[in-house]
PDB file of C-alpha atoms in Angstrom:
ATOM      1  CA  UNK K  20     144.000-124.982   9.854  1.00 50.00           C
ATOM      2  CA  UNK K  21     147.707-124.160   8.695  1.00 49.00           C
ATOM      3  CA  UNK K  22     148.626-123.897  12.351  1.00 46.00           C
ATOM      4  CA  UNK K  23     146.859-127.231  13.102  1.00 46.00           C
ATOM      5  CA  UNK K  24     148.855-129.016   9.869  1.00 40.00           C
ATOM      6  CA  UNK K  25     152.144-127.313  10.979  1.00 38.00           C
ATOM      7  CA  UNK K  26     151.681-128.938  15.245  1.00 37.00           C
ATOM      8  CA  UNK K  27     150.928-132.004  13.267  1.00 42.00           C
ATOM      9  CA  UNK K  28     154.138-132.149  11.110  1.00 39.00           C
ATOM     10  CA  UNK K  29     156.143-130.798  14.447  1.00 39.00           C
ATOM     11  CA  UNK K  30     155.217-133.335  16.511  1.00 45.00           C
ATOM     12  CA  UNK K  31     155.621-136.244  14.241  1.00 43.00           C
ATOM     13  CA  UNK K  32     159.437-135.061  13.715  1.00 43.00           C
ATOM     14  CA  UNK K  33     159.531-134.735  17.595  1.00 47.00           C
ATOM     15  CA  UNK K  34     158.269-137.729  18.146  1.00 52.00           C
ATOM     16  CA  UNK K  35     160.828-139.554  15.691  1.00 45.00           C
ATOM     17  CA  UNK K  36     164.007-137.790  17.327  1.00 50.00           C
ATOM     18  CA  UNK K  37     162.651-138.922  20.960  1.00 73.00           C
ATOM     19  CA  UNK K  38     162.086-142.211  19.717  1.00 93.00           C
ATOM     20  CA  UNK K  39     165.546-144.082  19.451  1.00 95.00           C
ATOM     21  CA  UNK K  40     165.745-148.064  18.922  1.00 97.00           C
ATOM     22  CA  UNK K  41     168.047-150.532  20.959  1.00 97.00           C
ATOM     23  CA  UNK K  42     167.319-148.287  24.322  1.00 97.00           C
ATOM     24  CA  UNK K  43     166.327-150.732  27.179  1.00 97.00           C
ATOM     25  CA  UNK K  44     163.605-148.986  29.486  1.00 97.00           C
ATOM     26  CA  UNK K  45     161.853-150.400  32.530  1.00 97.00           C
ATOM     27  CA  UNK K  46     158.227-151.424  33.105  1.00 97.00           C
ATOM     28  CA  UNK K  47     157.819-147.843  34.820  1.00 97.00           C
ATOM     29  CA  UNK K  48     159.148-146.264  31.695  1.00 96.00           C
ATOM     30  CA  UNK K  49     156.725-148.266  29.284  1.00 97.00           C
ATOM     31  CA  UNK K  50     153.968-147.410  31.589  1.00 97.00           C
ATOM     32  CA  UNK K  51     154.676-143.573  31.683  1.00 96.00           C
ATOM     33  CA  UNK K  52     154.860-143.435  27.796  1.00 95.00           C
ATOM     34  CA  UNK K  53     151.902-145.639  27.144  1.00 96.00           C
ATOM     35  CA  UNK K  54     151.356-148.259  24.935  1.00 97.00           C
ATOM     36  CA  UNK K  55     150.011-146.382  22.018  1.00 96.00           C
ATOM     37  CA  UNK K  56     153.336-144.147  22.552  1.00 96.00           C
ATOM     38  CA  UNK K  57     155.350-147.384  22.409  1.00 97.00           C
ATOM     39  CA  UNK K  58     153.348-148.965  19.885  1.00 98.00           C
ATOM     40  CA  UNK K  59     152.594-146.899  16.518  1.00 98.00           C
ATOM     41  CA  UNK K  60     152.826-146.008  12.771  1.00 98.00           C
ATOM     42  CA  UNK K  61     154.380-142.688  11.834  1.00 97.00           C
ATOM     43  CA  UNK K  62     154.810-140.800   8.389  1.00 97.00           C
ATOM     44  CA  UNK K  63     158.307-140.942   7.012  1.00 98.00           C
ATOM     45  CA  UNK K  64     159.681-137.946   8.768  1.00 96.00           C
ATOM     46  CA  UNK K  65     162.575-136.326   7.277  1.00 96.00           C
ATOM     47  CA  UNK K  66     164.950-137.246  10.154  1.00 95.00           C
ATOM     48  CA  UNK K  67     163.620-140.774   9.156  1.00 97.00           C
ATOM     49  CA  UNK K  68     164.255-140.374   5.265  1.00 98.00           C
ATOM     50  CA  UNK K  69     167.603-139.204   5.892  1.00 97.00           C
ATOM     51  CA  UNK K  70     168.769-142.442   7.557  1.00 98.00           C
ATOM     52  CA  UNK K  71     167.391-144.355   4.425  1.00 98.00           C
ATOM     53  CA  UNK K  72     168.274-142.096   1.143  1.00 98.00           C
ATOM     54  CA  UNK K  73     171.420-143.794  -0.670  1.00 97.00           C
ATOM     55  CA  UNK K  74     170.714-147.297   1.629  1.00 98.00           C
ATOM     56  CA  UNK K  75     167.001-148.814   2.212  1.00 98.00           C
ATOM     57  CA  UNK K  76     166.111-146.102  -0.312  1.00 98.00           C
ATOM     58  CA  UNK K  77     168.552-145.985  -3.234  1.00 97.00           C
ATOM     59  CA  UNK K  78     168.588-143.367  -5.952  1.00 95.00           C
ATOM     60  CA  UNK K  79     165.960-144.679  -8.399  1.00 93.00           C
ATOM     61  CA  UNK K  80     163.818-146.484  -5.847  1.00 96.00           C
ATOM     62  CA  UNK K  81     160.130-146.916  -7.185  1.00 94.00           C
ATOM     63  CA  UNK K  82     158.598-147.041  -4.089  1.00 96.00           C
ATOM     64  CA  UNK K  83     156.541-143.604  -3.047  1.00 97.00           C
ATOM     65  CA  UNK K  84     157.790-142.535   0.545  1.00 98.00           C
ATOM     66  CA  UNK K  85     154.168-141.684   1.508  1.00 98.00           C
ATOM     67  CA  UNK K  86     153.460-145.225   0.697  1.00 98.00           C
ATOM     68  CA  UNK K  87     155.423-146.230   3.885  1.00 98.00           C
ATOM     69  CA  UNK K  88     155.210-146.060   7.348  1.00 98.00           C
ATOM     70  CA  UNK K  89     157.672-145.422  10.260  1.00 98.00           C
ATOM     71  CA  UNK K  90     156.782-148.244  13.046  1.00 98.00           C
ATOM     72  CA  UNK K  91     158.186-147.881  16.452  1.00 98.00           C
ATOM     73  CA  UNK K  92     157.656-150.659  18.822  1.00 98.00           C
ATOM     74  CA  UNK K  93     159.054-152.598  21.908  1.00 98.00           C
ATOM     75  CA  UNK K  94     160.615-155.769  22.031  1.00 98.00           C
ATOM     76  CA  UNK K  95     162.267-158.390  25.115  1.00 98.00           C
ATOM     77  CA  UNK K  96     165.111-160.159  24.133  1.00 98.00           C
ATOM     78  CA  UNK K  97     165.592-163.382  25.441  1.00 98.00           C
ATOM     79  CA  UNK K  98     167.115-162.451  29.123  1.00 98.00           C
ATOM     80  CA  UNK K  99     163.600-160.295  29.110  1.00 98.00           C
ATOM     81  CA  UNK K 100     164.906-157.223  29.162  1.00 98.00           C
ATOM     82  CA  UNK K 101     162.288-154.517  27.480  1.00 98.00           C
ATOM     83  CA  UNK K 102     164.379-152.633  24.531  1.00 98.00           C
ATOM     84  CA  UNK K 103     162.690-150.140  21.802  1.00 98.00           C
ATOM     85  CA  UNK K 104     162.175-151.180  18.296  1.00 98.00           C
ATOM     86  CA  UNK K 105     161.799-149.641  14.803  1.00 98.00           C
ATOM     87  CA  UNK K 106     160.814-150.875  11.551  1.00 98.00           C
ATOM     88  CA  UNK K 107     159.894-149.267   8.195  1.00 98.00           C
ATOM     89  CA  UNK K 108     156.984-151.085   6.377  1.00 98.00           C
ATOM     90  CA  UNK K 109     154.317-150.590   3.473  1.00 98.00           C
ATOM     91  CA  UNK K 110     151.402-148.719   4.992  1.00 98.00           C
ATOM     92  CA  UNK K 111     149.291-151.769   3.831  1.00 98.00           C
ATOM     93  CA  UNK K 112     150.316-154.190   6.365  1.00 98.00           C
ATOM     94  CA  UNK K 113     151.162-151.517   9.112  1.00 98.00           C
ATOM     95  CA  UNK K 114     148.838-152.229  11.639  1.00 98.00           C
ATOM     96  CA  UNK K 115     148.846-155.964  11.169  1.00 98.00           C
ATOM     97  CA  UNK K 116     152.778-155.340  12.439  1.00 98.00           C
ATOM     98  CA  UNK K 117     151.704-153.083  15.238  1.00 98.00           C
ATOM     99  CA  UNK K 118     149.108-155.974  16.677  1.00 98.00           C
ATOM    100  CA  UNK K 119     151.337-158.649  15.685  1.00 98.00           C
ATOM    101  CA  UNK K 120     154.398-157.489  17.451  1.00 98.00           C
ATOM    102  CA  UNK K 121     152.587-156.060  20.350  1.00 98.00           C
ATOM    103  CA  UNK K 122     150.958-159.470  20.762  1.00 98.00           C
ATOM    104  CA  UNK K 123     154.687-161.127  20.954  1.00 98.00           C
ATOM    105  CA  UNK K 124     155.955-158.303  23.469  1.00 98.00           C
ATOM    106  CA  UNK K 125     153.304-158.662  25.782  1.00 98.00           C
ATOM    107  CA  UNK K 126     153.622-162.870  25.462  1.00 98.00           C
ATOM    108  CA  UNK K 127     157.772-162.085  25.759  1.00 98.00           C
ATOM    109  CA  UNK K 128     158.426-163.549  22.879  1.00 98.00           C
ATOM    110  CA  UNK K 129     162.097-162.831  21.810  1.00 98.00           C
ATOM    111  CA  UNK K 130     163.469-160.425  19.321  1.00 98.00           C
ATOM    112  CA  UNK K 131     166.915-159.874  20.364  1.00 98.00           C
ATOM    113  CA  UNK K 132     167.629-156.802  18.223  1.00 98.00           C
ATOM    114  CA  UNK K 133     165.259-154.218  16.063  1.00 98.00           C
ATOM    115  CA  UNK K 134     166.578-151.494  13.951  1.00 98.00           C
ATOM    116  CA  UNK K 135     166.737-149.957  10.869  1.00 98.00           C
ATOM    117  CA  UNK K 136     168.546-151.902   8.172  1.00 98.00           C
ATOM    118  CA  UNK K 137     170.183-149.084   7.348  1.00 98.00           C
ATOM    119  CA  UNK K 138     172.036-149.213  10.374  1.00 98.00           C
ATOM    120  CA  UNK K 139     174.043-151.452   8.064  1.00 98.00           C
ATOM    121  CA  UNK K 140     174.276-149.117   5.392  1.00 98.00           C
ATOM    122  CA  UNK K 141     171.191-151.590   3.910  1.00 98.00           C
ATOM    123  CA  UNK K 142     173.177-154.401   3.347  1.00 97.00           C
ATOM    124  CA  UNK K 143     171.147-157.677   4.195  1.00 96.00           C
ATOM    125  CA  UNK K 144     174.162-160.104   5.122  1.00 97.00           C
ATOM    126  CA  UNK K 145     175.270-157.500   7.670  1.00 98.00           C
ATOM    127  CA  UNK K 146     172.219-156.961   9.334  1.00 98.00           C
ATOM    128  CA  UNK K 147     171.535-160.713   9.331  1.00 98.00           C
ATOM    129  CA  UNK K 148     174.571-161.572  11.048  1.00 98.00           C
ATOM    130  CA  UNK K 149     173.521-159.278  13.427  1.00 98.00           C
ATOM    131  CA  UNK K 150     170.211-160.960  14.234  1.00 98.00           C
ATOM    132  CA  UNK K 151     168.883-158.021  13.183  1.00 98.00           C
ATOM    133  CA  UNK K 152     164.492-158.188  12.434  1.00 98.00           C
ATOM    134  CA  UNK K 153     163.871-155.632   9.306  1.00 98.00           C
ATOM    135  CA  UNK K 154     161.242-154.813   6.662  1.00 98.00           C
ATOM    136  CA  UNK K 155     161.638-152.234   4.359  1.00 98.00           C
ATOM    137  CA  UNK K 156     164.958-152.638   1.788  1.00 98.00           C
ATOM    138  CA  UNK K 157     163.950-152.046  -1.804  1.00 97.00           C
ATOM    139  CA  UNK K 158     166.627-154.584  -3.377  1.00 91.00           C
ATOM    140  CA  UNK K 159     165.988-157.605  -5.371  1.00 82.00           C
ATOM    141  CA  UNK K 160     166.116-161.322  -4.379  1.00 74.00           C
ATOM    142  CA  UNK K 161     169.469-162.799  -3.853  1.00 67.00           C
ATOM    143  CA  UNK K 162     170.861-164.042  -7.120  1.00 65.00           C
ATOM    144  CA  UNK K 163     167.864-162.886  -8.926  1.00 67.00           C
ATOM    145  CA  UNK K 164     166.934-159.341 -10.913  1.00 76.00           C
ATOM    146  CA  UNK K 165     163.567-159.806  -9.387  1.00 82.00           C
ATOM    147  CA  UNK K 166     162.685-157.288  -6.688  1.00 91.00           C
ATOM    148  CA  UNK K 167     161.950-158.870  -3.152  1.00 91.00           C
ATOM    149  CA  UNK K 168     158.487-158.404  -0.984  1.00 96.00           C
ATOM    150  CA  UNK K 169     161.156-156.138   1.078  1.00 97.00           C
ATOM    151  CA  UNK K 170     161.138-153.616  -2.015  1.00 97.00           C
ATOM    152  CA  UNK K 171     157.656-152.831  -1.242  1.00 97.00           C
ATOM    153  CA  UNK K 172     157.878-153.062   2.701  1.00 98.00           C
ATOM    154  CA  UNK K 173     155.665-156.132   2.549  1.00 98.00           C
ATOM    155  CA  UNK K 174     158.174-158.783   4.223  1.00 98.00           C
ATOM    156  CA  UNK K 175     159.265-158.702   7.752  1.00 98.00           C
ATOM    157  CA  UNK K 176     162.624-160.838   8.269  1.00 98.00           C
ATOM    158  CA  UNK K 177     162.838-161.732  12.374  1.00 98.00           C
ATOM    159  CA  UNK K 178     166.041-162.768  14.570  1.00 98.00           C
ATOM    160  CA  UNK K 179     167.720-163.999  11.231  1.00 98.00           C
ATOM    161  CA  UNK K 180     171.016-165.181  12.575  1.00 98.00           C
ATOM    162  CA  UNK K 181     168.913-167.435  13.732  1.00 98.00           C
ATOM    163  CA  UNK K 182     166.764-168.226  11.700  1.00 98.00           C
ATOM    164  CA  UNK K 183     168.621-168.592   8.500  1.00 98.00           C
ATOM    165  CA  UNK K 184     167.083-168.975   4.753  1.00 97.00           C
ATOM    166  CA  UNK K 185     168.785-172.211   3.058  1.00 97.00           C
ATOM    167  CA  UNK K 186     169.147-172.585  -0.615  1.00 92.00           C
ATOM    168  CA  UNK K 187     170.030-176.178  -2.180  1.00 85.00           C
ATOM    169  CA  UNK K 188     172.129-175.500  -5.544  1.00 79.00           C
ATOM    170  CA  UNK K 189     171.575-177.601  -8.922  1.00 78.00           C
ATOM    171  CA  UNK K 190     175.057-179.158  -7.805  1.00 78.00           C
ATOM    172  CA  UNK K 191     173.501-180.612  -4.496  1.00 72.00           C
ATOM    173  CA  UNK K 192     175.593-178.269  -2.542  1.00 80.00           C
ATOM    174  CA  UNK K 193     173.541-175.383  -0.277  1.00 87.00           C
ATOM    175  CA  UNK K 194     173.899-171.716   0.266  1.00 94.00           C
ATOM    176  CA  UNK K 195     173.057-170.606   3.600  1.00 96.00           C
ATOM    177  CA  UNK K 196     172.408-166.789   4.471  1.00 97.00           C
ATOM    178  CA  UNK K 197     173.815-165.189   6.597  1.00 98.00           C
ATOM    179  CA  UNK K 198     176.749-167.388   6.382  1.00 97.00           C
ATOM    180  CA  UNK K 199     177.407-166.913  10.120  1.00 98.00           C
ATOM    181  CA  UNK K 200     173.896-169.033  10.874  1.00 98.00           C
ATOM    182  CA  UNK K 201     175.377-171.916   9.213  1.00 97.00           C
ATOM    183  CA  UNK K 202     174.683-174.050  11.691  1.00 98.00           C
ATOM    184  CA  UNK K 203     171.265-173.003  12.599  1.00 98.00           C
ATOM    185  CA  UNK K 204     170.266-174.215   9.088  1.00 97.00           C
ATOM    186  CA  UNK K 205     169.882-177.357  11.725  1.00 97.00           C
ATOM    187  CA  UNK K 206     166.427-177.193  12.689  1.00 97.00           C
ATOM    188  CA  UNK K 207     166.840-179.777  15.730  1.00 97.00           C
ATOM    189  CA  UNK K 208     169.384-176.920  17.168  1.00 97.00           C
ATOM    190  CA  UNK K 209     167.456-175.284  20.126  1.00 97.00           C
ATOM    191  CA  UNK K 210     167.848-171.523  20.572  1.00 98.00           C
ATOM    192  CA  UNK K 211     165.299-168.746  22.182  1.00 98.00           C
ATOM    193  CA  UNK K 212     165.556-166.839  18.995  1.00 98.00           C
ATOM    194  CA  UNK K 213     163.967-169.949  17.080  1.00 98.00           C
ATOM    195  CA  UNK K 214     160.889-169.746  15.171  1.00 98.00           C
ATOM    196  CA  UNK K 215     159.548-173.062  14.437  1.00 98.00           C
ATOM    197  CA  UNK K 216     155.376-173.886  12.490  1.00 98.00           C
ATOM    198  CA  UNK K 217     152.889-173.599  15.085  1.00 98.00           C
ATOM    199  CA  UNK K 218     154.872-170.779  18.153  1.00 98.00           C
ATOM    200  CA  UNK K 219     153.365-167.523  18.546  1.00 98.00           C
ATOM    201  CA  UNK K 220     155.375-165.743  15.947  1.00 98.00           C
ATOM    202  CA  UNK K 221     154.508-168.352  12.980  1.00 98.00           C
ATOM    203  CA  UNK K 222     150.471-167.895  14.165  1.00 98.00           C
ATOM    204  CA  UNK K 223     150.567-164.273  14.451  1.00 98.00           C
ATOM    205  CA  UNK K 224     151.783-163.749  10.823  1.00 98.00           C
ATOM    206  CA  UNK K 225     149.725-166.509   9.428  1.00 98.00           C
ATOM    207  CA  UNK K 226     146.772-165.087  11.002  1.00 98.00           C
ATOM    208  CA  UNK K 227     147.198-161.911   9.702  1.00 98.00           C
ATOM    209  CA  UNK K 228     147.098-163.349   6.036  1.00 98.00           C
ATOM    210  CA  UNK K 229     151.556-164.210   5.527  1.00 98.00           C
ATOM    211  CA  UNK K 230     152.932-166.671   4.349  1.00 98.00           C
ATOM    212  CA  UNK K 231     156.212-167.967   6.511  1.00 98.00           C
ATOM    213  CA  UNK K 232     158.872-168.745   4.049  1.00 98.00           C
ATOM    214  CA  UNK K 233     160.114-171.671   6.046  1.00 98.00           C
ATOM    215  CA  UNK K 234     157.522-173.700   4.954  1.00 97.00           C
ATOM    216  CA  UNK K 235     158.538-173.213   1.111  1.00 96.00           C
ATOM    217  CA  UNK K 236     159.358-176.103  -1.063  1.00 91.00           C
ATOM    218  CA  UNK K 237     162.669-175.142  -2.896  1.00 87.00           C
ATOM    219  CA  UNK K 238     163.872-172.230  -0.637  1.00 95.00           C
ATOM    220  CA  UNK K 239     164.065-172.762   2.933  1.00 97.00           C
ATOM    221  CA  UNK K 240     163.648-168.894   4.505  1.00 98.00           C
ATOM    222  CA  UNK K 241     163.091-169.771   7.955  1.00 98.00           C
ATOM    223  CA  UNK K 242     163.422-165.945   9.360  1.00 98.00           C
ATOM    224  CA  UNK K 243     161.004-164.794   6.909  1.00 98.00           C
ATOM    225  CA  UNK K 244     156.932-163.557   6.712  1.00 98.00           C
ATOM    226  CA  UNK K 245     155.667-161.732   3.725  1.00 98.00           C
ATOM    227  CA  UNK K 246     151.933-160.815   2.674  1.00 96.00           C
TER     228      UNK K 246
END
């Protein structure tokens, strides 16, 4: 039994070294790997954890590690190309993630860029910018002391250059995040990485029970799902 547990916990850390996000591969690559391979929810290995301590995962975080999961997945961006993808989420909504962006990969649906947030030492504006699609950041909503669905791995933000969340201020004036999306706070403005009510990406999440924050009232979050 000890030698089974021990092949277990070896091959998950394996597994999470081999795997490395923003690698293009070809079709013959996905097919020698397989799609459970490519598509899949991990324990937090300690390669993983690493990446995230002092970033995703600040000292004091009140979220239990073994109450996330470690998702790696596949992705096209919008010339098609096949790149690998990561995520950390809440193990609660893991496999809704795994289905949903399997579902988008295999439709070529396009995510342009999928890696840890930490990649950004965890800060949002950064990885934004970068049309970066996260989860898992335990931090609070902007301009709030509230903690965000991202705290507990339950929000999924997708191609947010893009896709930008639009505040209106008490003065009439807005604030746009990331400020480099600016101009796709222009819904009429026509880009792959787009997500718009009724396209795959807005049915998939709905579907699986989310809410799509660009169809709130007061906050505009167009890059944003959370259940």
């Amino acid at each position: 039994m000890i030698i089974i547990m021990l092949l277990g916990l070896w091959t998950i850390a394996t597994r999470a070294q081999q795997w490395q996000a923003g690698r293009v591969l070809e079709q013959a690559d996905v097919e020698r790997l397989g799609m459970e391979t490519c598509f899949r929810a991990d324990t937090i290995s300690d390669i993983v954890f690493a990446r995230m301590q002092g970033r995703s995962f600040p000292q004091g975080c009140t979220v239990l590690r073994s109450d996330l999961r470690y998702l790696c997945l596949l992705h096209r961006n919008a010339e098609g190309a096949i790149i690998t993808g990561e995520m950390v989420c809440n193990k609660a909504i893991a496999n809704d993630l795994i289905s949903i962006f399997r579902e988008l990969y295999m439709a070529g649906y396009p995510i342009e860029r999928m890696v840890l947030i930490d990649n950004y030492d965890a800060d949002d504006e950064q990885s934004m910018t970068a049309n970066n699609t996260s989860c898992f950041c335990f931090r609070t909503v902007a301009g709030s002391q509230k903690l965000s669905k991202h705290a507990r791995g339950l929000a999924v933000d997708i191609n947010t250059l893009y896709n930008p969340c639009v505040r209106q201020r008490r003065n009439g004036s807005r604030s746009i995040s990331p400020a480099a999306g600016a101009q796709y706070a222009n819904r009429s403005i026509v880009t792959p990485y787009r997500i718009v009510s009724g396209d795959l990406c807005h049915r998939l999440f709905l579907e699986h029970g989310s809410t799509w924050g660009g169809s709130w009232r007061t906050v505009k979050d167009y890059q944003h799902f959370e259940k």
